[in-house]
Amino acid sequence: MDEILHLEKEFKSKIDQSDNLHKIEQVKSEAFGKNGKIGELFKKITTLQGEDRKNFASNLNKLKDNINNLINSKISLFEQEEINKKLSEDRIDVTLPGRPITFGKIHPVTQVIDEVTAIFGEIGFLVAEGPDVENEYNNFTALNTPPHHPARDMHDTFYLGQNKEILLRTHTSPVQIRTMMSGKPPFKIIAPGRTYRCDSDQTHTPMFHQVEGLHIDKNVNMGHLKGVLDYFIKKFFEVDKIKMRFRPSHFPFTEPSAEVDIGYELKDGKIVIGEGDKWLEILGCGMVHPNVLKNCKVNTSVYQGYAFGIGIDRLAMLKYGINDLRSFFETDVRWLEHYGFDPLDIPANYRGYSR
Ligand code: DAH
């Protein structure tokens, strides 16, 4: 009997001292596991007789049940505690606001390229492309630009390599050459893209954007050029009337050449296109020089046409009231959020919903 009382005392105190699941499980296996102390004591029953045996067995069973209950209830206590801890840590607060869905913005330059492409697309111009890294021939020579021309100066052009054969294109006009060299007339293309010059101030950046236009066919004349530009400018600036003037100019690759100004006025410090008596230069154009056509193996006794080059960044600045060109390229997300455009496929109820 002493042994039973002794074990009871021992295990009760061990159970008391177990302060975590691991410890109590150890106590359990010490009591009832293989060679467990309580389990072992059952063997002793066979060594006893009569009343002693009966009493011993009955007390031992009581001890077993008692200790077993104590251990099990402590185990379930610890398990419950563990579950509660997990629940409180993993708790989902359903009252928190949902995570905002964020959308990026379209850069004004990309937006304007899309608008320009759509407008010219409506009247039959295809989009052509050329590389930013051009050869000297396509950028200058084929465009009738002689070696002494100031555009070829080191101060204006980024040359790559030593012998000035490779450069960053200074305009999108080489796409005219690439288009005519790789196909047969008629040609009716626009070519938007990046262009580069050694220049940097409020209205000039080393990289900027242009869109080139080229229309070559049998009877294309300057009247068509005027009509197309008039149509484009009205559509682009979303006005019904426009004042437009062709100012005689010079480009090596056109003859005659002109620069085009559009009328504007200042209202509350803002430029309003189409009215007023002030003039703003927006593009260069002309009839493609016969030398350029010959360089591209176009038969000049059958074909002729016009070309134009427009500064895209300038269009964006004018249309959307942005006054520092450099801000276009500073990659400031706050700027983009202010001046950028929502992608067309954002559902209306998400518009303006960003970070
Ligand atoms: N390439 C000229 C420039 O960058 C712009 C230009 C003028 C393009 C007249 C043309 C054109 O196609 O006909 O200044």
XYZ file of C-alpha atoms and ligand atoms in Angstrom:
369
model
C 0.000 0.000 0.000
C 2.841 2.321 0.777
C 4.027 1.998 -2.760
C 0.667 3.128 -4.106
C 0.538 6.139 -1.791
C 4.110 6.945 -2.614
C 3.467 6.845 -6.368
C 0.337 8.915 -5.953
C 2.295 11.588 -4.156
C 5.130 11.472 -6.662
C 2.905 11.789 -9.722
C 0.624 14.407 -8.232
C 3.606 16.625 -7.571
C 5.010 15.944 -11.062
C 1.681 16.817 -12.589
C 1.584 20.014 -10.554
C 5.024 20.999 -11.716
C 4.314 20.377 -15.424
C 3.824 23.752 -16.945
C 3.637 22.821 -20.606
C 2.318 20.166 -22.931
C 5.676 18.570 -23.489
C 6.358 18.094 -19.771
C 2.953 16.624 -18.997
C 3.286 14.191 -21.858
C 6.588 13.078 -20.413
C 4.903 12.472 -17.070
C 2.245 10.432 -18.837
C 4.762 8.171 -20.440
C 6.649 7.858 -17.139
C 3.428 6.618 -15.551
C 1.793 4.541 -18.259
C 4.277 4.121 -21.081
C 6.457 1.107 -21.707
C 7.992 0.220 -18.330
C 5.873 3.008 -16.818
C 5.913 3.047 -13.026
C 2.161 2.551 -12.571
C 1.978 -0.083 -15.280
C 4.863 -1.969 -13.664
C 3.120 -2.047 -10.305
C 0.275 -4.070 -11.817
C 2.699 -6.988 -12.130
C 2.877 -7.109 -8.394
C -0.798 -8.176 -8.149
C 0.087 -11.709 -9.129
C 2.451 -11.990 -6.167
C -0.341 -11.312 -3.637
C -3.167 -13.482 -2.298
C -6.721 -13.127 -0.998
C -7.843 -9.841 0.579
C -4.437 -8.267 0.105
C -4.588 -8.966 -3.557
C -8.103 -7.606 -3.854
C -7.342 -4.435 -1.932
C -4.095 -3.828 -3.699
C -5.682 -4.278 -7.123
C -8.579 -2.034 -6.284
C -6.351 0.724 -4.881
C -3.992 0.449 -7.773
C -6.849 0.795 -10.245
C -8.060 3.854 -8.394
C -4.590 5.332 -8.535
C -4.397 4.581 -12.224
C -7.746 6.252 -12.941
C -7.005 9.167 -10.711
C -3.573 9.932 -12.200
C -4.820 9.276 -15.700
C -7.648 11.776 -15.249
C -5.368 14.386 -13.776
C -2.895 14.004 -16.617
C -5.551 14.049 -19.341
C -7.285 17.096 -18.017
C -3.953 18.922 -17.838
C -3.155 17.857 -21.393
C -6.446 19.171 -22.681
C -5.875 22.381 -20.722
C -2.551 22.950 -22.472
C -4.017 21.999 -25.837
C -6.823 24.457 -25.353
C -4.329 27.146 -24.393
C -2.364 26.466 -27.531
C -5.457 26.714 -29.713
C -6.455 29.959 -28.032
C -3.008 31.388 -28.577
C -3.112 30.486 -32.267
C -6.576 31.920 -32.635
C -5.603 35.191 -31.075
C -2.461 35.483 -33.213
C -4.128 34.492 -36.481
C -7.156 36.596 -35.828
C -8.689 38.200 -38.911
C -10.046 41.613 -38.183
C -13.015 41.800 -40.509
C -13.541 45.451 -39.644
C -10.243 46.498 -41.274
C -10.642 48.348 -44.579
C -10.005 46.280 -47.732
C -6.709 46.570 -49.553
C -6.927 49.201 -52.274
C -6.650 48.005 -55.853
C -3.920 50.061 -57.469
C -3.527 50.819 -61.137
C -0.577 52.437 -62.848
C -0.946 55.523 -64.993
C -0.229 56.047 -68.648
C 2.589 58.557 -69.197
C 1.482 61.660 -71.159
C 3.999 60.820 -73.903
C 2.521 57.341 -74.335
C -0.962 58.819 -74.245
C -0.133 61.342 -76.960
C 1.530 58.678 -79.130
C -1.672 56.636 -78.838
C -3.833 59.631 -79.725
C -1.663 60.645 -82.686
C -1.545 57.070 -83.980
C -5.324 56.755 -83.725
C -5.963 60.043 -85.550
C -3.615 59.280 -88.443
C -4.803 55.678 -88.455
C -8.328 56.883 -89.236
C -7.104 58.471 -92.472
C -5.053 55.547 -93.687
C -1.568 55.978 -92.209
C 0.187 52.796 -91.091
C 2.670 52.799 -88.208
C 6.314 52.194 -89.135
C 9.275 51.759 -86.813
C 13.031 52.097 -86.839
C 15.808 51.588 -84.288
C 17.038 54.264 -81.875
C 20.608 53.333 -82.778
C 20.923 54.322 -86.436
C 23.661 54.501 -88.988
C 24.973 57.778 -90.263
C 23.698 57.030 -93.784
C 20.012 56.701 -92.853
C 20.102 59.556 -90.368
C 21.915 62.077 -92.589
C 23.309 61.110 -95.972
C 20.224 59.455 -97.449
C 18.202 62.402 -96.171
C 20.239 64.718 -98.387
C 22.037 66.163 -95.373
C 25.557 67.035 -96.503
C 28.671 66.419 -94.382
C 29.071 70.117 -93.530
C 25.510 70.416 -92.180
C 25.427 71.730 -88.580
C 23.206 68.831 -87.455
C 26.198 66.564 -87.923
C 28.238 68.480 -85.372
C 29.538 66.591 -82.354
C 27.685 69.097 -80.187
C 24.342 68.052 -81.608
C 24.625 64.331 -82.128
C 25.478 61.415 -79.865
C 27.917 59.346 -81.889
C 28.630 55.798 -80.850
C 32.012 54.416 -81.686
C 34.952 56.315 -83.125
C 34.279 56.948 -86.786
C 30.839 58.571 -86.598
C 29.166 55.732 -88.455
C 26.749 54.774 -85.700
C 24.710 57.265 -83.702
C 21.536 57.786 -81.702
C 19.048 59.011 -84.281
C 18.580 62.762 -84.091
C 15.092 62.602 -85.626
C 12.538 60.036 -86.780
C 13.205 60.920 -90.439
C 15.482 57.868 -91.011
C 12.320 55.770 -90.746
C 11.322 57.384 -94.074
C 14.474 55.903 -95.601
C 13.963 52.475 -94.028
C 10.344 52.391 -95.166
C 11.083 53.358 -98.757
C 14.131 51.091 -99.013
C 12.223 48.050 -97.870
C 9.038 48.407 -99.889
C 7.395 49.695 -103.033
C 5.361 52.918 -103.336
C 2.783 54.096 -102.451
C 3.854 54.789 -98.851
C 1.603 56.286 -96.226
C 3.129 55.924 -92.775
C 3.691 57.618 -89.477
C 6.632 56.712 -87.262
C 6.477 57.732 -83.616
C 9.560 57.149 -81.477
C 12.468 58.303 -79.365
C 15.057 60.720 -80.699
C 18.295 62.107 -79.206
C 20.330 65.288 -79.244
C 23.005 66.824 -77.000
C 20.700 69.383 -75.483
C 19.273 70.123 -72.054
C 17.199 73.017 -70.738
C 13.571 73.710 -69.822
C 12.332 72.893 -73.308
C 15.045 70.473 -74.487
C 16.077 67.075 -73.166
C 18.784 64.732 -74.516
C 16.049 62.225 -75.312
C 12.736 63.379 -76.702
C 9.996 62.098 -78.999
C 8.884 62.772 -82.520
C 6.380 61.433 -84.946
C 7.378 61.320 -88.573
C 4.863 61.319 -91.400
C 5.448 60.245 -94.990
C 3.006 60.048 -97.861
C 4.312 59.138 -101.316
C 2.017 58.391 -104.231
C 1.436 59.386 -107.819
C -0.388 62.664 -107.338
C 0.323 63.727 -103.793
C 0.879 67.475 -103.483
C 1.181 70.214 -100.872
C -2.584 70.629 -100.794
C -2.854 67.123 -99.362
C -0.222 67.986 -96.767
C -2.194 71.046 -95.667
C -5.437 69.097 -95.522
C -3.939 66.279 -93.471
C -2.263 68.624 -90.984
C -5.407 70.732 -90.626
C -7.411 67.571 -89.927
C -4.837 66.269 -87.455
C -4.432 69.490 -85.469
C -8.184 69.998 -85.076
C -8.704 66.413 -83.993
C -5.755 66.390 -81.646
C -6.576 69.648 -79.880
C -10.301 68.868 -80.044
C -11.255 72.192 -81.631
C -13.476 72.982 -84.639
C -11.500 75.897 -85.940
C -7.798 76.327 -86.174
C -5.542 79.067 -87.430
C -2.605 77.528 -89.230
C 0.181 79.133 -91.213
C 2.930 77.653 -93.355
C 6.171 79.596 -92.922
C 8.867 79.027 -95.586
C 11.810 77.186 -94.064
C 14.659 74.887 -94.952
C 15.258 71.199 -94.393
C 17.774 69.310 -96.525
C 15.275 66.484 -97.108
C 12.326 68.574 -98.355
C 11.814 71.079 -101.161
C 9.896 73.285 -100.647
C 10.063 73.191 -96.857
C 7.838 74.829 -94.315
C 7.382 75.210 -90.620
C 3.827 75.200 -89.396
C 2.544 77.548 -86.734
C -0.844 77.399 -85.087
C -2.764 80.272 -83.566
C -3.303 80.516 -79.832
C -4.137 82.929 -77.073
C -3.374 83.044 -73.378
C -6.416 82.782 -71.116
C -5.722 82.991 -67.370
C -2.110 82.077 -68.058
C -3.135 79.004 -70.066
C -2.556 78.380 -73.749
C -5.785 78.055 -75.721
C -5.200 76.606 -79.163
C -7.116 77.750 -82.221
C -7.989 81.314 -81.340
C -6.067 84.477 -80.702
C -3.356 86.260 -82.594
C -0.246 84.579 -81.213
C 1.631 81.900 -83.167
C 3.233 78.717 -81.950
C 5.550 76.581 -84.049
C 4.572 72.942 -83.893
C 6.117 71.028 -86.769
C 8.364 70.916 -89.823
C 7.265 69.617 -93.203
C 7.633 69.827 -96.940
C 7.613 67.947 -100.224
C 10.136 65.132 -100.092
C 13.327 66.192 -101.912
C 13.889 64.276 -105.183
C 17.396 63.356 -103.967
C 15.863 61.520 -101.004
C 13.492 59.624 -103.291
C 16.369 58.736 -105.623
C 18.485 57.510 -102.686
C 15.613 55.138 -101.929
C 15.178 54.011 -105.545
C 11.784 55.662 -105.894
C 11.032 56.738 -109.465
C 10.730 60.536 -109.248
C 9.059 60.879 -112.606
C 6.101 58.878 -111.278
C 6.058 59.417 -107.506
C 6.215 62.368 -105.183
C 4.877 63.243 -101.776
C 5.148 65.076 -98.524
C 6.732 64.439 -95.138
C 6.414 66.025 -91.734
C 7.996 65.766 -88.301
C 6.188 66.717 -85.097
C 7.564 66.955 -81.577
C 5.428 64.668 -79.439
C 6.584 66.053 -76.092
C 5.649 69.528 -77.236
C 2.180 68.327 -78.246
C 1.756 66.764 -74.810
C 2.923 69.933 -73.048
C 0.522 72.081 -75.064
C -2.511 69.845 -74.775
C -2.118 68.952 -71.120
C -0.630 72.169 -69.743
C 2.740 70.796 -68.633
C 5.410 73.472 -68.714
C 8.702 71.767 -67.939
C 9.789 69.138 -70.441
C 12.384 67.728 -68.054
C 9.663 66.555 -65.668
C 8.631 64.020 -68.349
C 11.777 62.043 -67.726
C 12.327 62.391 -63.988
C 10.296 59.247 -63.219
C 8.563 60.847 -60.249
C 5.513 58.713 -59.448
C 3.685 61.661 -57.852
C 4.089 63.595 -61.095
C 2.797 60.629 -63.067
C -0.197 60.325 -60.800
C -1.039 63.930 -61.414
C -0.370 64.142 -65.160
C -0.830 60.495 -66.130
C -3.892 58.844 -67.659
C -6.000 55.919 -66.547
C -5.650 52.889 -68.767
C -8.758 52.564 -70.924
C -9.786 49.187 -69.554
C -10.075 50.249 -65.910
C -13.741 49.966 -64.853
C -15.266 53.414 -64.350
C -15.835 52.907 -60.618
C -12.103 52.298 -60.075
C -10.938 55.396 -61.909
C -8.824 57.656 -59.770
C -8.527 54.891 -57.196
C -4.859 54.494 -56.599
C -2.359 54.203 -53.796
N 13.486 65.910 -88.988
C 13.172 67.290 -88.700
C 13.720 67.676 -87.341
O 13.966 66.831 -86.543
C 11.680 67.501 -88.696
C 11.119 67.368 -90.058
C 11.014 68.476 -90.871
C 10.710 66.138 -90.530
C 10.511 68.381 -92.151
C 10.199 66.023 -91.805
C 10.095 67.156 -92.597
O 9.778 64.869 -92.304
O 9.585 67.028 -93.823
O 13.865 68.822 -87.073
